Amino acid sequence: MPPLEASQPALVGRRYNVLLVGVVLLGLLGIGVTGYLTYVHFDEDALVCTVGGCETVQQSEYSTMFGVPIAAFGVLMFASVVFLALMRMSSRRAIPTDIATIGAWTILLTGLLYYAYLTYIEIWELEAICQWCVASSIIALLMFTLESIMLGRELRAE
């Protein structure tokens, strides 16, 4: 493999692109799940739950922040990370690759910490589990894993 030119990002190649495609696909899935949760916040009759705890979680005092459904913040998180991944895939990078990688990793870490808090609330306070919330958490964890791999490679390349 030829050496990288100074103008190229530290991470290039097929493996990096596969990781980015994985982040984009998972992010779109995350947008779908959190978008659905945002929708059912306003139309509870549309909620489909096979484990029986979704209604309890969706109707709890913890389901909103500043009057906005928590799931809407999830949509924003997933959309932001997808945007940063697409920026890194673009040949015209408005954001340097390393900054975009650190940004996506930080957004996902923050989201995962909040998911951990919400999971604690579900288990110990509400005593109810929302399958859609768990799915969203798993998607974020998988994305964080991919972003961690890319961040590790970025840091080693410097």
Coordinates of C-alpha atoms in Angstrom, one line a residue:
M1 CA 0.0 0.0 0.0
P2 CA 1.5 3.4 -1.0
P3 CA 2.3 5.9 1.8
L4 CA -0.4 8.5 2.6
E5 CA 0.0 12.0 1.4
A6 CA -0.1 14.8 3.9
S7 CA -3.5 15.9 2.6
Q8 CA -5.1 12.5 3.1
P9 CA -6.9 11.6 6.3
A10 CA -5.0 9.1 8.5
L11 CA -7.8 6.6 8.0
V12 CA -8.5 5.5 4.4
G13 CA -9.3 2.3 2.6
R14 CA -11.9 -0.4 2.5
R15 CA -11.9 -1.3 6.1
Y16 CA -12.5 2.2 7.2
N17 CA -15.3 2.6 4.7
V18 CA -16.9 -0.6 5.8
L19 CA -16.9 0.7 9.4
L20 CA -18.5 4.0 8.2
V21 CA -21.1 2.2 6.2
G22 CA -21.9 0.2 9.3
V23 CA -22.3 3.4 11.4
V24 CA -24.6 4.9 8.7
L25 CA -26.8 1.8 8.5
L26 CA -27.0 1.4 12.3
G27 CA -27.7 5.1 12.6
L28 CA -30.6 4.9 10.1
L29 CA -32.0 2.0 12.1
G30 CA -31.6 4.1 15.3
I31 CA -33.4 7.0 13.7
G32 CA -36.2 4.6 12.8
V33 CA -36.5 3.2 16.3
T34 CA -36.3 6.5 18.1
G35 CA -38.5 8.2 15.4
Y36 CA -41.1 5.5 16.1
L37 CA -40.8 6.1 19.9
T38 CA -41.2 9.8 19.3
Y39 CA -44.3 9.2 17.2
V40 CA -45.9 6.8 19.8
H41 CA -45.3 9.4 22.5
F42 CA -48.0 11.4 20.8
D43 CA -50.1 8.5 19.6
E44 CA -50.1 5.8 22.3
D45 CA -52.5 3.6 20.4
A46 CA -49.7 3.1 17.8
L47 CA -47.4 1.5 20.4
V48 CA -46.6 -2.2 19.7
C49 CA -45.0 -3.9 22.7
T50 CA -44.4 -7.6 23.2
V51 CA -42.8 -7.4 26.7
G52 CA -45.6 -5.4 28.3
G53 CA -43.5 -2.6 29.8
C54 CA -43.4 -0.1 27.0
E55 CA -46.6 1.7 28.0
T56 CA -45.3 2.2 31.6
V57 CA -42.0 3.6 30.3
Q58 CA -43.6 5.8 27.6
Q59 CA -46.1 7.3 30.1
S60 CA -43.6 7.9 32.9
E61 CA -42.3 11.2 34.1
Y62 CA -38.9 10.2 32.7
S63 CA -40.1 10.0 29.1
T64 CA -39.8 13.7 28.5
M65 CA -37.2 16.4 29.1
F66 CA -38.2 20.1 28.9
G67 CA -41.5 18.9 27.4
V68 CA -39.7 17.1 24.6
P69 CA -39.9 13.3 24.3
I70 CA -36.6 11.7 25.2
A71 CA -36.8 9.7 22.0
A72 CA -36.6 12.9 20.0
F73 CA -33.1 13.5 21.5
G74 CA -32.3 10.0 20.3
V75 CA -33.3 10.9 16.8
L76 CA -31.0 13.9 17.0
M77 CA -28.1 11.8 18.4
F78 CA -28.4 9.2 15.6
A79 CA -28.9 11.8 12.9
S80 CA -25.8 13.7 14.1
V81 CA -23.6 10.7 14.0
V82 CA -24.9 9.6 10.6
F83 CA -24.1 13.2 9.3
L84 CA -20.6 13.0 10.7
A85 CA -20.1 9.5 9.1
L86 CA -21.3 10.8 5.7
M87 CA -19.0 13.8 6.0
R88 CA -16.1 11.3 6.5
M89 CA -17.2 9.3 3.5
S90 CA -17.4 12.4 1.3
S91 CA -14.5 13.3 -0.9
R92 CA -15.1 17.0 0.0
R93 CA -14.6 17.0 3.8
A94 CA -16.0 20.1 5.4
I95 CA -14.9 18.7 8.8
P96 CA -11.5 17.1 9.3
T97 CA -11.7 13.3 9.6
D98 CA -10.2 13.2 13.1
I99 CA -12.5 15.9 14.4
A100 CA -15.6 14.2 13.0
T101 CA -14.5 10.8 14.5
I102 CA -13.9 12.4 18.0
G103 CA -17.2 14.2 17.7
A104 CA -19.2 11.1 16.8
W105 CA -17.5 9.1 19.5
T106 CA -18.2 11.8 22.1
I107 CA -21.9 12.1 21.0
L108 CA -22.3 8.3 21.3
L109 CA -20.5 8.1 24.7
T110 CA -22.8 10.8 26.1
G111 CA -25.8 9.0 24.7
L112 CA -24.7 5.7 26.2
L113 CA -24.2 7.2 29.6
Y114 CA -27.7 8.6 29.4
Y115 CA -29.0 5.2 28.2
A116 CA -27.4 3.6 31.2
Y117 CA -29.2 6.1 33.5
L118 CA -32.5 5.4 31.7
T119 CA -32.0 1.7 32.0
Y120 CA -31.4 2.1 35.7
I121 CA -34.7 4.0 35.9
E122 CA -36.5 1.3 33.9
I123 CA -35.3 -1.6 36.1
W124 CA -35.2 -0.1 39.5
E125 CA -37.7 2.8 39.5
L126 CA -40.4 1.9 37.0
E127 CA -39.9 -1.9 37.1
A128 CA -40.7 -2.1 33.4
I129 CA -38.6 -2.6 30.3
C130 CA -39.3 -1.1 26.9
Q131 CA -38.1 -3.3 24.1
W132 CA -37.7 -0.3 21.8
C133 CA -35.6 1.5 24.3
V134 CA -33.4 -1.6 24.7
A135 CA -33.1 -1.9 20.9
S136 CA -32.1 1.8 20.7
S137 CA -29.4 1.3 23.4
I138 CA -28.0 -1.8 21.6
I139 CA -27.8 0.1 18.3
A140 CA -26.0 3.0 20.0
L141 CA -23.6 0.5 21.7
L142 CA -22.8 -1.1 18.3
M143 CA -22.2 2.3 16.8
F144 CA -20.0 3.3 19.7
T145 CA -18.0 0.1 19.2
L146 CA -17.4 0.9 15.5
E147 CA -16.5 4.5 16.3
S148 CA -14.1 3.3 19.0
I149 CA -12.3 1.2 16.5
M150 CA -12.0 4.1 14.1
L151 CA -10.9 6.5 16.9
G152 CA -8.3 4.0 18.0
R153 CA -6.9 3.7 14.5
E154 CA -7.0 7.5 14.2
L155 CA -5.0 8.0 17.4
R156 CA -2.4 5.3 16.5
A157 CA -1.9 6.9 13.1
E158 CA -0.9 10.2 14.6

